[in-house]
XYZ file of C-alpha atoms in Angstrom:
672
model
C -40.074 -26.281 4.206
C -42.705 -24.580 2.080
C -41.315 -22.287 -0.609
C -42.282 -18.940 -2.083
C -42.791 -19.068 -5.869
C -41.792 -15.856 -7.682
C -42.521 -15.140 -11.326
C -39.723 -12.650 -11.962
C -38.040 -10.714 -14.762
C -37.595 -7.421 -12.926
C -35.192 -5.832 -10.459
C -37.899 -6.069 -7.787
C -38.264 -9.826 -8.350
C -34.524 -10.433 -8.008
C -34.376 -8.214 -4.938
C -37.279 -10.089 -3.282
C -35.619 -13.465 -3.952
C -32.339 -12.233 -2.460
C -34.150 -10.915 0.618
C -36.013 -14.176 1.219
C -32.851 -16.284 0.881
C -30.884 -13.909 3.116
C -33.499 -14.541 5.829
C -33.337 -18.339 5.533
C -36.481 -18.814 3.426
C -36.505 -20.978 0.319
C -37.888 -19.705 -2.967
C -38.220 -20.747 -6.600
C -37.869 -18.041 -9.226
C -39.366 -18.510 -12.706
C -37.744 -16.502 -15.503
C -38.603 -16.553 -19.193
C -35.126 -16.416 -20.749
C -31.638 -17.808 -20.273
C -30.409 -14.259 -19.714
C -32.922 -13.887 -16.874
C -31.365 -16.948 -15.247
C -27.824 -15.639 -15.788
C -28.406 -12.387 -13.879
C -29.892 -14.191 -10.858
C -27.227 -14.355 -8.161
C -26.697 -17.903 -6.882
C -27.744 -18.186 -3.230
C -28.503 -20.917 -0.701
C -32.212 -21.718 -0.785
C -32.741 -20.391 -4.327
C -33.979 -22.490 -7.266
C -34.275 -20.951 -10.727
C -36.638 -22.295 -13.398
C -36.034 -20.954 -16.906
C -38.529 -21.022 -19.777
C -41.884 -19.581 -20.762
C -44.992 -21.443 -19.588
C -48.615 -21.607 -20.697
C -51.387 -21.423 -18.049
C -51.650 -25.227 -18.150
C -47.893 -25.600 -17.630
C -48.049 -23.090 -14.771
C -50.820 -25.145 -13.084
C -48.740 -28.299 -13.452
C -45.663 -26.552 -12.058
C -47.650 -25.269 -9.063
C -48.994 -28.737 -8.264
C -45.511 -30.260 -8.423
C -44.121 -28.064 -5.645
C -44.866 -27.266 -2.015
C -45.549 -23.527 -2.255
C -46.781 -21.243 0.529
C -47.460 -18.237 -1.725
C -46.990 -17.032 -5.299
C -45.652 -13.573 -6.148
C -46.173 -12.057 -9.593
C -43.108 -9.780 -9.946
C -43.177 -9.609 -13.736
C -42.692 -6.408 -15.712
C -45.656 -3.961 -15.683
C -45.823 -4.297 -19.482
C -45.906 -8.113 -19.359
C -49.700 -8.040 -18.981
C -50.176 -11.322 -20.867
C -47.891 -13.132 -18.435
C -49.739 -11.679 -15.441
C -53.044 -12.797 -16.957
C -51.650 -16.323 -17.449
C -50.548 -16.435 -13.810
C -53.976 -15.339 -12.589
C -55.672 -17.863 -14.894
C -53.473 -20.737 -13.728
C -54.293 -19.980 -10.076
C -58.015 -19.395 -10.470
C -58.888 -22.497 -8.438
C -55.763 -22.640 -6.251
C -55.967 -22.033 -2.469
C -52.404 -20.604 -2.541
C -52.427 -16.801 -2.089
C -51.282 -14.739 -5.123
C -49.528 -11.421 -4.513
C -48.868 -8.875 -7.242
C -45.637 -6.935 -6.708
C -46.411 -3.774 -8.644
C -43.829 -1.233 -9.688
C -44.603 2.438 -9.069
C -44.423 4.009 -12.534
C -45.927 7.398 -11.659
C -43.002 9.564 -12.663
C -43.904 11.212 -15.972
C -43.521 14.996 -15.660
C -46.329 17.160 -16.986
C -46.141 20.243 -19.149
C -42.900 19.415 -21.016
C -43.164 20.135 -24.728
C -40.767 17.336 -25.802
C -42.549 14.476 -23.957
C -45.520 12.735 -25.601
C -47.602 9.868 -24.230
C -49.266 7.051 -26.231
C -51.523 4.162 -25.176
C -49.998 1.594 -27.601
C -46.901 0.920 -29.676
C -48.979 1.127 -32.850
C -50.108 4.677 -31.986
C -46.531 5.646 -31.216
C -45.169 4.170 -34.481
C -47.755 6.095 -36.474
C -46.696 9.354 -34.806
C -43.018 8.689 -35.571
C -43.738 8.912 -39.295
C -44.187 12.669 -38.826
C -41.014 13.184 -36.710
C -37.693 13.427 -38.616
C -34.305 12.036 -37.494
C -32.921 8.876 -35.937
C -35.056 6.931 -33.436
C -33.819 5.048 -30.364
C -36.158 2.253 -29.259
C -35.666 1.363 -25.575
C -38.851 -0.692 -25.268
C -37.295 -4.155 -25.632
C -37.259 -6.680 -28.458
C -40.808 -8.061 -28.318
C -42.489 -4.930 -29.699
C -40.089 -4.233 -32.560
C -42.573 -5.347 -35.213
C -44.903 -2.409 -34.478
C -42.118 -0.075 -35.676
C -40.216 -2.119 -38.260
C -43.313 -2.950 -40.293
C -43.527 0.741 -41.173
C -40.816 0.548 -43.831
C -40.182 4.289 -43.884
C -39.051 4.099 -40.213
C -36.694 1.108 -40.562
C -33.547 2.977 -41.773
C -33.878 5.371 -38.836
C -34.407 2.761 -36.086
C -31.783 1.940 -33.428
C -32.878 -0.774 -30.982
C -31.417 -1.031 -27.471
C -32.126 -4.602 -26.345
C -30.823 -7.200 -23.889
C -27.633 -9.037 -24.978
C -29.423 -12.382 -25.372
C -29.741 -14.658 -28.392
C -33.534 -14.278 -28.294
C -33.352 -10.467 -28.418
C -30.779 -10.474 -31.198
C -32.828 -12.961 -33.225
C -35.915 -10.744 -32.951
C -33.870 -7.763 -34.136
C -32.728 -9.612 -37.255
C -36.219 -10.980 -37.905
C -37.510 -7.406 -37.920
C -34.830 -6.079 -40.263
C -32.708 -4.319 -37.613
C -29.067 -5.291 -38.094
C -25.423 -4.320 -37.515
C -24.720 -1.037 -35.769
C -28.455 -0.406 -35.410
C -28.526 -3.056 -32.640
C -27.296 -1.824 -29.230
C -27.216 -5.003 -27.135
C -26.536 -4.278 -23.464
C -27.943 -4.793 -19.982
C -29.207 -1.904 -17.833
C -29.598 -0.027 -15.617
C -28.202 2.957 -17.548
C -26.973 6.166 -15.957
C -27.952 9.615 -17.231
C -24.428 9.985 -18.637
C -24.663 6.673 -20.504
C -28.020 7.620 -22.010
C -26.692 11.027 -23.043
C -23.639 9.457 -24.684
C -25.798 7.104 -26.757
C -28.190 9.830 -27.832
C -25.264 11.921 -29.058
C -23.271 9.009 -30.543
C -26.124 7.925 -32.833
C -27.539 11.422 -33.450
C -30.889 10.424 -31.936
C -33.717 12.914 -32.439
C -36.469 10.848 -30.824
C -36.389 8.219 -28.044
C -39.186 5.716 -27.458
C -39.568 4.318 -23.949
C -42.042 2.614 -21.670
C -43.424 4.220 -18.535
C -41.468 1.733 -16.452
C -40.723 3.724 -13.277
C -37.549 4.387 -11.327
C -36.238 0.798 -11.255
C -36.723 0.591 -15.019
C -34.353 3.519 -15.619
C -37.195 5.811 -16.752
C -36.045 8.962 -14.853
C -32.499 8.652 -16.274
C -33.877 8.488 -19.822
C -36.049 11.569 -19.308
C -33.164 13.554 -17.799
C -30.780 12.570 -20.625
C -33.364 13.519 -23.266
C -33.988 16.804 -21.508
C -30.299 17.743 -21.520
C -29.853 16.783 -25.206
C -33.109 18.244 -26.510
C -34.342 14.810 -27.643
C -38.069 14.176 -28.065
C -39.478 11.356 -25.883
C -42.428 9.200 -26.894
C -43.743 7.286 -23.869
C -45.899 4.161 -23.945
C -48.157 4.399 -20.896
C -48.336 1.663 -18.264
C -51.035 -0.792 -19.471
C -51.745 -2.299 -16.046
C -55.335 -1.917 -14.863
C -55.411 -3.952 -11.652
C -53.944 -2.537 -8.458
C -51.064 -4.453 -6.875
C -48.837 -4.080 -3.815
C -45.596 -2.199 -3.263
C -42.393 -4.063 -2.424
C -42.814 -3.200 1.247
C -46.467 -4.354 1.265
C -45.574 -7.699 -0.357
C -42.817 -8.206 2.242
C -45.289 -7.468 5.058
C -47.771 -10.053 3.693
C -45.007 -12.666 3.332
C -43.950 -11.976 6.932
C -47.521 -12.763 8.060
C -47.586 -15.956 5.974
C -44.144 -17.242 7.037
C -44.139 -15.883 10.585
C -40.636 -14.574 9.973
C -39.377 -10.990 10.001
C -37.642 -10.103 6.728
C -34.595 -8.108 7.696
C -33.127 -6.202 4.761
C -29.390 -5.816 4.251
C -29.068 -2.310 2.873
C -25.301 -2.332 2.841
C -23.563 -1.357 -0.382
C -21.904 -4.329 -2.087
C -18.373 -3.446 -3.218
C -16.316 -5.900 -5.277
C -12.565 -5.428 -5.742
C -11.883 -7.364 -8.936
C -8.667 -8.659 -10.484
C -9.224 -8.487 -14.242
C -6.011 -10.154 -15.369
C -3.924 -8.394 -18.005
C -6.852 -6.307 -19.266
C -8.509 -8.372 -21.995
C -12.140 -9.042 -20.913
C -11.782 -12.609 -22.207
C -9.523 -13.321 -19.202
C -12.248 -12.413 -16.662
C -13.639 -15.110 -14.414
C -17.401 -15.731 -14.685
C -17.894 -14.418 -11.156
C -15.999 -11.202 -11.966
C -18.019 -10.781 -15.159
C -21.274 -11.134 -13.241
C -20.222 -8.597 -10.591
C -19.205 -6.099 -13.288
C -22.510 -6.493 -15.132
C -24.446 -5.925 -11.902
C -22.455 -2.873 -10.776
C -23.930 0.602 -10.927
C -20.540 2.271 -10.365
C -17.363 0.922 -11.956
C -13.917 2.267 -10.969
C -10.501 1.535 -12.464
C -7.695 2.764 -14.696
C -8.817 4.103 -18.084
C -7.023 1.214 -19.831
C -9.115 -1.330 -17.947
C -12.442 0.509 -18.163
C -12.101 0.974 -21.913
C -12.171 -2.784 -22.492
C -15.103 -3.595 -20.198
C -18.636 -3.502 -21.660
C -21.665 -2.843 -19.513
C -24.125 -0.210 -18.364
C -22.402 0.958 -15.174
C -21.248 4.538 -14.708
C -17.493 4.350 -15.291
C -15.195 6.457 -13.118
C -11.501 6.481 -14.176
C -9.828 6.259 -10.754
C -8.623 3.495 -8.417
C -7.078 5.267 -5.400
C -8.951 5.229 -2.089
C -8.937 9.011 -1.685
C -10.616 9.362 -5.093
C -13.114 6.520 -4.726
C -14.426 7.178 -1.207
C -16.143 10.530 -2.008
C -18.035 8.845 -4.874
C -19.183 5.975 -2.673
C -20.363 8.356 0.050
C -22.149 10.655 -2.398
C -23.782 8.147 -4.754
C -26.727 6.161 -3.424
C -25.865 2.903 -5.207
C -26.267 -0.682 -4.066
C -23.459 -2.284 -6.037
C -20.029 -0.973 -7.033
C -16.887 -2.596 -8.415
C -13.234 -1.539 -8.624
C -11.020 -3.061 -11.312
C -7.349 -3.894 -10.747
C -4.968 -5.366 -13.278
C -3.679 -8.876 -12.620
C -4.615 -10.557 -9.348
C -5.936 -8.718 -6.272
C -3.414 -10.462 -4.013
C -0.333 -10.049 -6.208
C 1.385 -6.633 -6.040
C -2.061 -5.039 -6.284
C -3.517 -1.790 -5.007
C -6.583 -3.813 -4.025
C -5.058 -4.645 -0.641
C -4.622 -0.998 0.348
C -8.126 -0.084 -0.815
C -9.589 -3.100 1.010
C -7.921 -2.010 4.266
C -9.103 1.593 3.811
C -12.693 0.526 3.119
C -12.723 -1.751 6.175
C -11.476 1.159 8.271
C -14.229 3.442 6.923
C -16.826 0.746 7.582
C -15.517 0.339 11.128
C -15.885 4.088 11.747
C -19.428 4.041 10.366
C -18.460 6.397 7.521
C -19.998 4.004 4.968
C -22.246 0.954 5.225
C -20.835 -1.646 2.891
C -19.740 -5.230 2.417
C -16.441 -5.668 0.561
C -15.188 -8.772 -1.235
C -12.035 -9.558 -3.208
C -12.236 -11.470 -6.493
C -8.906 -12.871 -7.762
C -7.723 -12.570 -11.343
C -5.026 -14.088 -13.545
C -1.630 -12.489 -12.905
C 0.805 -11.725 -15.702
C 3.355 -14.047 -14.051
C 1.044 -17.074 -14.078
C -0.001 -16.223 -17.641
C 3.597 -16.012 -18.905
C 4.509 -19.235 -17.075
C 1.593 -20.985 -18.789
C 2.607 -19.616 -22.190
C 6.107 -21.020 -21.670
C 4.915 -24.322 -20.213
C 6.832 -23.931 -16.954
C 6.038 -23.644 -13.246
C 6.365 -20.445 -11.223
C 6.030 -21.777 -7.663
C 9.799 -22.420 -7.544
C 10.839 -19.021 -8.936
C 11.818 -15.770 -7.280
C 9.262 -13.041 -8.019
C 10.423 -9.427 -8.035
C 8.560 -6.236 -8.899
C 9.963 -2.874 -10.001
C 6.522 -1.667 -11.062
C 6.332 1.548 -9.052
C 8.823 0.247 -6.475
C 12.516 -0.542 -6.073
C 14.092 -3.975 -5.736
C 17.503 -5.641 -5.886
C 16.935 -7.293 -9.266
C 20.585 -8.095 -9.950
C 20.976 -9.974 -6.671
C 17.755 -11.928 -7.269
C 18.963 -12.992 -10.731
C 22.454 -13.727 -9.483
C 21.185 -16.100 -6.791
C 18.130 -17.743 -8.447
C 17.865 -19.979 -11.527
C 14.411 -18.504 -12.324
C 13.254 -14.950 -11.610
C 9.961 -13.437 -12.745
C 10.173 -9.665 -13.014
C 7.259 -7.218 -13.110
C 8.201 -3.929 -14.798
C 6.505 -0.569 -15.333
C 7.021 -0.528 -19.097
C 9.556 0.203 -21.826
C 11.786 2.412 -19.648
C 12.343 -0.419 -17.158
C 12.955 -2.909 -19.974
C 15.657 -0.698 -21.484
C 17.297 -0.318 -18.062
C 17.746 -4.101 -17.847
C 20.362 -3.830 -20.576
C 22.681 -1.813 -18.332
C 21.716 -3.707 -15.169
C 22.748 -7.075 -16.625
C 25.770 -5.815 -18.538
C 28.449 -8.509 -18.388
C 25.969 -11.256 -17.428
C 25.731 -12.705 -20.918
C 24.877 -16.168 -19.595
C 21.375 -15.135 -18.512
C 18.291 -15.700 -20.716
C 15.459 -13.164 -20.753
C 11.985 -14.087 -22.004
C 9.550 -11.178 -22.113
C 5.789 -11.365 -22.485
C 4.628 -8.257 -24.360
C 0.944 -7.175 -24.241
C -0.154 -10.563 -22.918
C -3.800 -11.438 -23.749
C -4.061 -8.644 -26.330
C -4.083 -9.112 -30.141
C -0.544 -7.702 -30.362
C 0.809 -10.249 -27.847
C 4.417 -11.386 -28.412
C 6.849 -13.679 -26.618
C 10.333 -12.144 -26.970
C 13.624 -14.036 -26.431
C 16.224 -11.448 -25.419
C 19.744 -10.929 -24.138
C 20.751 -7.794 -22.147
C 21.808 -5.928 -25.300
C 18.415 -6.648 -26.904
C 16.623 -5.055 -23.934
C 18.422 -1.757 -24.438
C 17.355 -1.737 -28.105
C 13.619 -2.306 -27.500
C 11.317 0.358 -28.979
C 7.727 -0.818 -28.428
C 5.983 0.774 -25.454
C 3.365 -1.259 -23.621
C 2.955 -3.944 -20.958
C 5.887 -6.284 -20.271
C 6.590 -9.101 -17.828
C 9.869 -11.048 -17.822
C 11.248 -14.445 -16.977
C 14.999 -14.226 -16.343
C 16.873 -17.540 -16.228
C 20.392 -17.870 -14.871
C 21.823 -21.392 -15.333
C 24.882 -20.416 -13.287
C 22.951 -18.997 -10.339
C 24.836 -19.417 -7.094
C 23.349 -20.500 -3.824
C 21.458 -17.705 -2.092
C 23.339 -16.262 0.853
C 21.681 -16.639 4.254
C 23.995 -14.113 5.909
C 25.736 -10.888 5.003
C 29.475 -11.044 4.377
C 31.037 -9.883 1.108
C 34.840 -10.262 1.003
C 36.800 -7.006 0.858
C 38.062 -7.972 -2.600
C 34.493 -7.662 -3.992
C 34.524 -3.883 -3.482
C 36.057 -1.182 -5.633
C 38.281 0.729 -3.234
C 41.022 2.914 -4.744
C 42.522 5.038 -1.908
C 39.283 5.649 -0.026
C 39.099 4.251 3.549
C 36.927 1.156 3.997
C 35.461 -0.603 7.011
C 37.248 -3.952 6.889
C 35.364 -7.222 6.473
C 35.371 -8.609 10.043
C 34.648 -5.212 11.629
C 31.934 -4.609 9.029
C 30.179 -7.900 9.783
C 30.133 -7.348 13.546
C 28.906 -3.775 13.025
C 26.062 -4.942 10.770
C 25.072 -7.520 13.398
C 25.003 -4.825 16.086
C 22.675 -2.695 13.916
C 19.951 -5.348 14.313
C 18.259 -4.297 11.099
C 14.539 -4.957 10.815
C 12.205 -5.451 7.893
C 11.493 -2.123 6.138
C 14.414 -0.500 7.966
C 15.710 2.913 6.851
C 19.488 3.135 7.427
C 21.787 6.178 7.313
C 25.419 5.156 6.591
C 27.173 8.361 7.660
C 30.672 8.812 6.282
C 30.149 5.886 3.918
C 33.656 5.850 2.386
C 33.596 3.086 -0.232
C 30.020 2.249 0.747
C 30.881 -1.262 1.971
C 28.526 -1.127 4.991
C 25.763 0.441 2.880
C 26.143 -2.303 0.253
C 26.125 -5.107 2.851
C 22.915 -3.791 4.427
C 21.108 -3.016 1.169
C 21.922 -6.492 -0.168
C 20.144 -8.138 2.774
C 16.672 -7.205 1.497
C 15.203 -4.909 -1.109
C 12.777 -3.763 1.617
C 15.660 -2.102 3.483
C 16.253 1.475 2.296
C 19.857 2.686 2.695
C 21.168 6.247 2.378
C 24.976 6.458 2.051
C 25.957 9.983 3.186
C 29.451 11.163 2.223
C 31.027 14.622 1.802
C 34.165 13.678 -0.173
C 33.653 13.666 -3.934
C 36.043 10.755 -4.558
C 34.247 8.594 -1.956
C 30.807 9.557 -3.340
C 31.821 8.374 -6.817
C 33.271 5.146 -5.423
C 30.133 4.381 -3.385
C 28.043 4.974 -6.491
C 30.255 2.577 -8.474
C 29.891 -0.132 -5.810
C 26.110 0.444 -5.712
C 25.975 -0.104 -9.484
C 28.286 -3.125 -9.336
C 25.981 -4.904 -6.900
C 22.826 -3.706 -8.720
C 21.258 -2.167 -5.604
C 18.260 0.014 -6.391
C 17.441 0.432 -2.684
C 20.724 2.253 -1.976
C 20.796 6.033 -2.463
C 24.074 7.955 -2.408
C 23.775 11.409 -0.811
C 26.622 13.880 -1.313
C 26.892 16.287 1.600
C 28.124 16.790 5.142
C 26.187 15.440 8.098
C 23.993 16.548 9.746
C 22.846 19.130 7.152
C 22.676 16.344 4.524
C 19.833 14.737 6.507
C 17.376 17.377 5.347
C 14.728 15.981 3.016
C 15.524 12.331 3.827
C 12.944 10.049 5.463
C 13.316 9.458 9.175
C 15.881 6.679 9.839
C 15.261 3.602 11.957
C 19.002 2.790 12.113
C 22.249 4.719 11.704
C 25.881 3.660 11.237
C 28.577 6.239 11.919
C 31.830 5.332 10.168
C 33.144 8.891 10.002
C 31.767 12.081 11.532
C 34.275 14.765 10.463
C 34.343 16.182 13.997
C 30.539 16.631 14.104
C 29.707 13.729 16.425
C 27.613 15.755 18.883
C 25.653 17.609 16.183
C 25.046 14.396 14.215
C 23.687 12.473 17.231
C 21.453 15.410 18.210
C 20.053 15.625 14.654
C 19.500 11.861 14.544
C 17.621 12.018 17.853
C 15.346 14.722 16.446
C 14.714 12.583 13.365
C 13.819 9.508 15.427
C 14.077 9.403 19.239
C 13.932 5.589 19.150
C 16.803 5.141 16.694
C 19.293 2.244 16.773
C 22.892 3.516 16.380
C 26.269 1.840 15.776
C 29.511 3.877 15.878
C 33.005 2.735 14.828
C 35.899 4.395 16.633
C 39.544 3.865 15.689
C 41.143 6.488 17.928
C 40.950 6.835 21.699
C 39.864 10.456 21.254
C 36.771 9.351 19.279
C 36.061 6.671 21.896
C 36.343 9.258 24.657
C 34.025 11.659 22.851
C 31.295 9.091 22.259
C 31.431 7.663 25.801
C 31.158 11.206 27.148
C 28.146 11.961 24.969
C 26.428 8.733 26.046
C 26.316 10.104 29.613
C 24.189 13.036 28.425
C 21.927 11.228 25.931
C 18.811 9.149 26.743
C 20.038 5.723 25.590
C 19.497 2.062 26.436
C 21.057 -1.253 25.371
C 24.448 0.453 25.472
C 27.362 -1.788 24.487
C 31.058 -1.208 23.728
C 33.093 -3.919 22.024
C 36.733 -3.866 20.986
C 37.643 -6.052 18.035
C 41.207 -6.976 17.121
C 41.747 -8.912 13.890
C 44.908 -10.691 12.819
C 45.432 -11.957 9.272
C 47.886 -14.646 8.221
C 50.426 -13.744 5.526
C 52.813 -16.149 3.828
C 56.529 -15.754 4.289
C 58.196 -18.467 2.266
C 57.095 -21.771 3.715
C 55.599 -20.104 6.813
C 52.446 -18.165 7.771
C 52.915 -15.108 9.950
C 50.044 -13.250 11.652
C 49.717 -9.565 10.833
C 47.586 -7.475 13.155
C 44.991 -5.002 11.891
C 44.273 -1.804 13.822
C 41.956 -2.391 16.800
C 38.457 -0.934 16.403
C 35.868 -0.023 19.049
C 32.244 -0.782 18.115
C 29.796 1.225 20.189
C 26.085 0.404 19.883
C 22.978 1.779 21.618
C 19.328 2.670 21.114
C 17.841 6.066 21.831
C 15.172 5.933 24.522
C 12.823 8.732 23.454
C 9.136 9.639 23.372
C 8.447 7.797 20.110
C 7.686 10.907 18.027
C 9.602 10.875 14.750
C 10.477 13.875 12.621
C 9.115 12.918 9.189
């Protein structure tokens, strides 16, 4: 297949190469510098040649390839390069197209804007203008200004972050903080910030058009009162617009060039926050972004020209994306995008907006290095065989995870969570805690702690923990704590066998919300909350003594997903999230009112009721005749326990209990 040869170095050249490759055409792009090669996005069908060439070398390069056409997409000020291209193709039958940038933007009649034909004319004029000077004309023309020794102390050069550009700065006597090495494009806000930061009184720029960031420079200078000295476009020969070049290439190739105008949005995991931990792909996406979103902590560490917006929630980001006409945007997330990250929620929201036609975009996820994998590497251990728990903005049963696993990695929100571990692991002196503090930052520390040490920590910042328990028991596959595990005092408790059958009848689901009404000691609430930290349990109890006892049992088992609510049902339901399940251990004579309130909360609720007396059984069976229910079931359970009497075992009967279970059959509308 014949290729298209592009001499690039501009946004238009990169854009043309991307368009050709996207339409299945092959092209070779020639760039002068290593940096020019770096910013070219790797694509199927694209070959990049790096290095400057003489006309003779260009002729040799042309003869070595099978080219259908040549496009000169070099910078409008690179007139010598354009002349070399024309010279090298003087006798070639291959058509040459000049992709010319429209630079006609310069406003007329503004007193602070001055135009010059050459750099030498401009440098001479600067001798009469006081104050600091910002050169935004690149590194190749520095000599015209630096050779005027009286200007040198006032010169600040904004150049590309390449070794060649930096070398030219030093060769021309521009050093240290007077070198601003960064890649454009630059927003108006970025230009304004630089003009103010370095107290610039005069900015020198080329008439490089919209794609060269010329309008943003003029607007920033206008708002800061900075004088602008403009070097006029030196091109004499007329070229073609981007659209005209595309039309000519369509005629030559016989293929329609369909442009993908969708916004490119990258959701990027940046690791712990140090830019050194970025992947090369993430670094390239960040450098190419025009809009960059993320937490202030992450944005502060990331260099680059993009407009930085300190937010990461979908409701904050979407208005920006809809308002700003940008082609590339990136959102930064700490750690890895697939590991307890807000990236997943934003990705789903963006896909939904794209599906509705609210925005036209293509979204991709770029993984990062998580704090867990980083800490594991620092310690020289694996993490695939560990339990991973997060209490960073969420609740989890940390104590149970540590109790049942030899290795647990714990993500925390900060110092407050670290201090809380002291109380959570009180009495578990056999466990070992290793904390990674400020991983990847200069102040990084690996801390070896016991529970008492956690409570004494003082340094705020980012923590991640490895908690090792050499005596970890086998993880339970079923519920079933013995009655002796609970603190009881004189408060009634649902006995072990009745409790286990009742929990089975609840048929709890993932992310269930359970009301344990009349919780007593909280034994049912504890059993259910211990099944999964994704189950949220509300233990509702009106008696003060029972409330305190439930709270003590919650703390004993380390259950952060169990909330004790003091109050009488059903009024105590107010303000609680709608339940998916309810267990009624005691109703205080309010059975009818409680069931009616539960139905209003969720007309598809699963309910289990324990009845000890025949009167309670009669009341509930009567109510079931008036309520819309399905899957109705009544079970009587009679338990006998063996007691020793000398050399013999005698059976002692417990009180019989009726377990009534059913599901409301409603319209599916929940009261949130």
